[in-house]
Amino acid sequence: MRLFVSIISTRAETVYCICIVETSDPVAKLAVKAVKLTKTYGSKVAVDELDMEVKSGEIFGLLGPNGAGKTTTGGMITTRVLPTSGQVYVGGVDVVKHPAEAKLEIGVVPQSNTLDRSLNVIQNLYFHGRYFGMSRKQSKQVALDLLERFKLADRQSLPVSALSGGMAQRLMVARAIMHTPAVLVLDEPTSGLDPQSRLALWDILQELNSDGQSVLLTTHNMEEADGLCDRIAIMDHGKILALGSSAELKRDLGGTSSLVMKVSGDVRQLIQKLMVEISTDSMTKIVPSDDGLKIVGHDVAQLISIAVTSAEALSLKVYDLSLVEPSLETVFINLTGRELRD
Amino acid sequence: MKETMSQVVVRDRSVSLLMYARVIFALLGRDLAVLKKTAAFFVIRVIMQPFLFVFVFTYVFPKIGQGVGGGGSKEVEFSTLLVAGVVGISIIFQAIQAVALPLVQEFGFTKEIEDRALAPMPAWGLAVEKILSGAIQAIFAGIVVFPIVLFVPATAVHLQINWILLITLVPLAAIVSGTLGLTIGTWIPPTQVPLIFAIIVLPITFLGAVYYPWASLTPIPWLKDIVLVNPLVYINEGLRAALTTGVPHMNMTYVYIALLVFTILLGAVSIKGLQKRVVG
């Protein structure tokens, strides 16, 4: 069940309109739905018949290299780019047909700092609230609450130019969620941030998400997609190549993982023993490596105890053991044949 | 599927126009807050040009014996007819400055217009707001100029105010100027905007019937015809009719028609320009 709070303020009073949408309606669970969404610039196809759904309450990541069409997709979802064809809905509102209404459902954190330089920190929030129909009093109160929550309260009267990159980013997130949008859209939110600010932003997004905020973010940062997103769409050349949770993508498309074991003593003996212990099929291989051996296969993690026990049985000393899991990087390489680089 | 979608729309669409008006009002509030912060600079910006104009042409020149328009009563006449021109030029100049120049930054590197472009209204709403904001600042500018043009000249200024003309013309002139500012701000690439002062603002102001009534251009027929594309000509002719008697001015019907046509034309062009800028 989803709860919408619509704030309609008139000169005299503020009316809170609370609407409940039943879970039985499948569309209500969607924060974003794109149907055959396409954008062409001349002969160049930036986004190619893209179908996509962001479920309500999830963090959805669009992962891909620069030029994959992520930002254009984000632009079309947020009314800033007009699709050449296809439909896109945010919170159930048709973005192309009713952009003004759709904007009520969209919170945007763009790639660059778009804070209003003519206003100070709190005014950036206060006027945003006013644009979205809040009364003066209400907007001021919500702005103060958000500054407190985003740890910017002591900087409320500063010009925005006095904020660090991380602080400016936090203020932009606060601004974007101020009008309780159905989806928070962030374009490459952590590019250009120092590691500390990056982690802080991830914490903020996770906290917002645990309060029910749906999030759509574009990124070319593997770690970000991996650690933050419930589901990831890998995108290249304007198309979604694969979609799933990080674990699903790695399992299905990441290729093999390997168990690297370093031992002192006769490695060949151990390899022979393991060949017997592990019913090696064509998918699992045991190969000698520097100071030890490597077991390569699809689910080698379950072989850790057998490998260690076998080594001990032969009185070999295991001094290093590491599991190299498939990564989103390997998923991407397997999908496109090239690396995911900045 | 669309039927299913429309059931989920929770916000009432019937209040749309009222909602847009409220957003525009909030955006104007933002512009006024910024203006209030920089009020001193605004006043200096507004006063300098008309002050220097009036000071040099109607104080310095007569004092050093180079009175424009001849001596004696002609000087009085010149000081008087210049009032309308200086008010008109301030209105158009300030509107262009107030609308076009901030857009250079807002559309440029910082893209800070984006939060306002994402306010819940169509792109034309933002265009209307920019025009109104420019017009309000232009009216301020016009009002601020009055004391200067009345008290700085060395010779007496004799105004005969037709209030109906003045009250209808000043806002109309301000709105035309706002649409011109937005047209410039949205159609000229941000990096080229300084150039527009050379190729648009200067010709408009120098050939805008500021220092002479339009009728007096009769000896140069081609110029008399060409300047009719300049909205400032109609603004100044109208203001001259509103502020003075005895100075020739264009037929007021033509003045109103021309200003309305400019409003519609430049309004449409500037709305289109803004839409192109905010929606890719």
PDB file of N, CA, C and O in Angstrom, chain A residues 271-294:
ATOM      1  N   ILE A 271      47.221 -31.473  -5.514  1.00  0.00           N
ATOM      2  CA  ILE A 271      46.358 -31.397  -6.703  1.00  0.00           C
ATOM      3  C   ILE A 271      45.771 -32.769  -7.006  1.00  0.00           C
ATOM      4  O   ILE A 271      44.577 -32.914  -7.248  1.00  0.00           O
ATOM      5  N   GLN A 272      46.643 -33.787  -6.928  1.00  0.00           N
ATOM      6  CA  GLN A 272      46.158 -35.138  -7.203  1.00  0.00           C
ATOM      7  C   GLN A 272      45.060 -35.540  -6.223  1.00  0.00           C
ATOM      8  O   GLN A 272      44.032 -36.102  -6.601  1.00  0.00           O
ATOM      9  N   LYS A 273      45.277 -35.224  -4.942  1.00  0.00           N
ATOM     10  CA  LYS A 273      44.290 -35.582  -3.909  1.00  0.00           C
ATOM     11  C   LYS A 273      42.957 -34.862  -4.179  1.00  0.00           C
ATOM     12  O   LYS A 273      41.873 -35.460  -4.085  1.00  0.00           O
ATOM     13  N   LEU A 274      43.089 -33.571  -4.508  1.00  0.00           N
ATOM     14  CA  LEU A 274      41.857 -32.792  -4.740  1.00  0.00           C
ATOM     15  C   LEU A 274      41.095 -33.290  -5.967  1.00  0.00           C
ATOM     16  O   LEU A 274      39.864 -33.279  -5.987  1.00  0.00           O
ATOM     17  N   MET A 275      41.854 -33.750  -6.975  1.00  0.00           N
ATOM     18  CA  MET A 275      41.213 -34.303  -8.179  1.00  0.00           C
ATOM     19  C   MET A 275      40.280 -35.455  -7.803  1.00  0.00           C
ATOM     20  O   MET A 275      39.224 -35.644  -8.397  1.00  0.00           O
ATOM     21  N   VAL A 276      40.727 -36.202  -6.786  1.00  0.00           N
ATOM     22  CA  VAL A 276      39.924 -37.350  -6.342  1.00  0.00           C
ATOM     23  C   VAL A 276      38.754 -36.867  -5.465  1.00  0.00           C
ATOM     24  O   VAL A 276      37.605 -37.269  -5.640  1.00  0.00           O
ATOM     25  N   GLU A 277      39.097 -36.001  -4.506  1.00  0.00           N
ATOM     26  CA  GLU A 277      38.096 -35.522  -3.540  1.00  0.00           C
ATOM     27  C   GLU A 277      36.952 -34.780  -4.234  1.00  0.00           C
ATOM     28  O   GLU A 277      35.787 -34.978  -3.928  1.00  0.00           O
ATOM     29  N   ILE A 278      37.361 -33.899  -5.131  1.00  0.00           N
ATOM     30  CA  ILE A 278      36.350 -33.115  -5.857  1.00  0.00           C
ATOM     31  C   ILE A 278      36.073 -33.847  -7.150  1.00  0.00           C
ATOM     32  O   ILE A 278      36.980 -34.087  -7.926  1.00  0.00           O
ATOM     33  N   SER A 279      34.807 -34.166  -7.348  1.00  0.00           N
ATOM     34  CA  SER A 279      34.502 -34.802  -8.624  1.00  0.00           C
ATOM     35  C   SER A 279      34.543 -33.706  -9.686  1.00  0.00           C
ATOM     36  O   SER A 279      33.552 -33.070  -9.988  1.00  0.00           O
ATOM     37  N   THR A 280      35.758 -33.448 -10.180  1.00  0.00           N
ATOM     38  CA  THR A 280      35.887 -32.331 -11.124  1.00  0.00           C
ATOM     39  C   THR A 280      35.198 -32.647 -12.438  1.00  0.00           C
ATOM     40  O   THR A 280      35.508 -33.615 -13.099  1.00  0.00           O
ATOM     41  N   ASP A 281      34.222 -31.784 -12.725  1.00  0.00           N
ATOM     42  CA  ASP A 281      33.560 -31.897 -14.021  1.00  0.00           C
ATOM     43  C   ASP A 281      34.288 -30.981 -14.991  1.00  0.00           C
ATOM     44  O   ASP A 281      35.311 -30.388 -14.651  1.00  0.00           O
ATOM     45  N   SER A 282      33.718 -30.835 -16.140  1.00  0.00           N
ATOM     46  CA  SER A 282      34.376 -29.983 -17.137  1.00  0.00           C
ATOM     47  C   SER A 282      34.359 -28.523 -16.715  1.00  0.00           C
ATOM     48  O   SER A 282      35.106 -27.698 -17.235  1.00  0.00           O
ATOM     49  N   MET A 283      33.453 -28.202 -15.744  1.00  0.00           N
ATOM     50  CA  MET A 283      33.300 -26.800 -15.362  1.00  0.00           C
ATOM     51  C   MET A 283      34.305 -26.384 -14.291  1.00  0.00           C
ATOM     52  O   MET A 283      34.566 -25.211 -14.108  1.00  0.00           O
ATOM     53  N   THR A 284      34.810 -27.337 -13.536  1.00  0.00           N
ATOM     54  CA  THR A 284      35.723 -26.979 -12.458  1.00  0.00           C
ATOM     55  C   THR A 284      37.124 -27.502 -12.777  1.00  0.00           C
ATOM     56  O   THR A 284      37.297 -28.672 -13.089  1.00  0.00           O
ATOM     57  N   LYS A 285      38.088 -26.587 -12.693  1.00  0.00           N
ATOM     58  CA  LYS A 285      39.463 -26.988 -13.036  1.00  0.00           C
ATOM     59  C   LYS A 285      40.393 -26.681 -11.875  1.00  0.00           C
ATOM     60  O   LYS A 285      40.185 -25.716 -11.138  1.00  0.00           O
ATOM     61  N   ILE A 286      41.392 -27.521 -11.717  1.00  0.00           N
ATOM     62  CA  ILE A 286      42.397 -27.264 -10.693  1.00  0.00           C
ATOM     63  C   ILE A 286      43.726 -27.060 -11.413  1.00  0.00           C
ATOM     64  O   ILE A 286      44.167 -27.923 -12.169  1.00  0.00           O
ATOM     65  N   VAL A 287      44.323 -25.906 -11.236  1.00  0.00           N
ATOM     66  CA  VAL A 287      45.586 -25.633 -11.918  1.00  0.00           C
ATOM     67  C   VAL A 287      46.630 -25.147 -10.932  1.00  0.00           C
ATOM     68  O   VAL A 287      46.306 -24.470  -9.958  1.00  0.00           O
ATOM     69  N   PRO A 288      47.896 -25.554 -11.135  1.00  0.00           N
ATOM     70  CA  PRO A 288      48.948 -25.055 -10.240  1.00  0.00           C
ATOM     71  C   PRO A 288      49.183 -23.567 -10.475  1.00  0.00           C
ATOM     72  O   PRO A 288      48.967 -23.063 -11.578  1.00  0.00           O
ATOM     73  N   SER A 289      49.560 -22.874  -9.409  1.00  0.00           N
ATOM     74  CA  SER A 289      49.897 -21.451  -9.567  1.00  0.00           C
ATOM     75  C   SER A 289      51.114 -21.157  -8.702  1.00  0.00           C
ATOM     76  O   SER A 289      51.661 -22.062  -8.090  1.00  0.00           O
ATOM     77  N   ASP A 290      51.537 -19.901  -8.648  1.00  0.00           N
ATOM     78  CA  ASP A 290      52.693 -19.541  -7.810  1.00  0.00           C
ATOM     79  C   ASP A 290      52.439 -19.968  -6.372  1.00  0.00           C
ATOM     80  O   ASP A 290      51.433 -19.605  -5.791  1.00  0.00           O
ATOM     81  N   ASP A 291      53.330 -20.726  -5.825  1.00  0.00           N
ATOM     82  CA  ASP A 291      53.275 -21.170  -4.428  1.00  0.00           C
ATOM     83  C   ASP A 291      51.965 -21.859  -4.079  1.00  0.00           C
ATOM     84  O   ASP A 291      51.515 -21.778  -2.941  1.00  0.00           O
ATOM     85  N   GLY A 292      51.304 -22.464  -5.009  1.00  0.00           N
ATOM     86  CA  GLY A 292      50.069 -23.132  -4.628  1.00  0.00           C
ATOM     87  C   GLY A 292      49.242 -23.543  -5.823  1.00  0.00           C
ATOM     88  O   GLY A 292      49.790 -23.902  -6.859  1.00  0.00           O
ATOM     89  N   LEU A 293      47.926 -23.408  -5.640  1.00  0.00           N
ATOM     90  CA  LEU A 293      47.057 -23.838  -6.725  1.00  0.00           C
ATOM     91  C   LEU A 293      45.829 -22.937  -6.820  1.00  0.00           C
ATOM     92  O   LEU A 293      45.550 -22.141  -5.923  1.00  0.00           O
ATOM     93  N   LYS A 294      45.107 -23.114  -7.907  1.00  0.00           N
ATOM     94  CA  LYS A 294      43.911 -22.301  -8.129  1.00  0.00           C
ATOM     95  C   LYS A 294      42.802 -23.234  -8.575  1.00  0.00           C
ATOM     96  O   LYS A 294      42.999 -24.061  -9.477  1.00  0.00           O
TER      97      LYS A 294
END
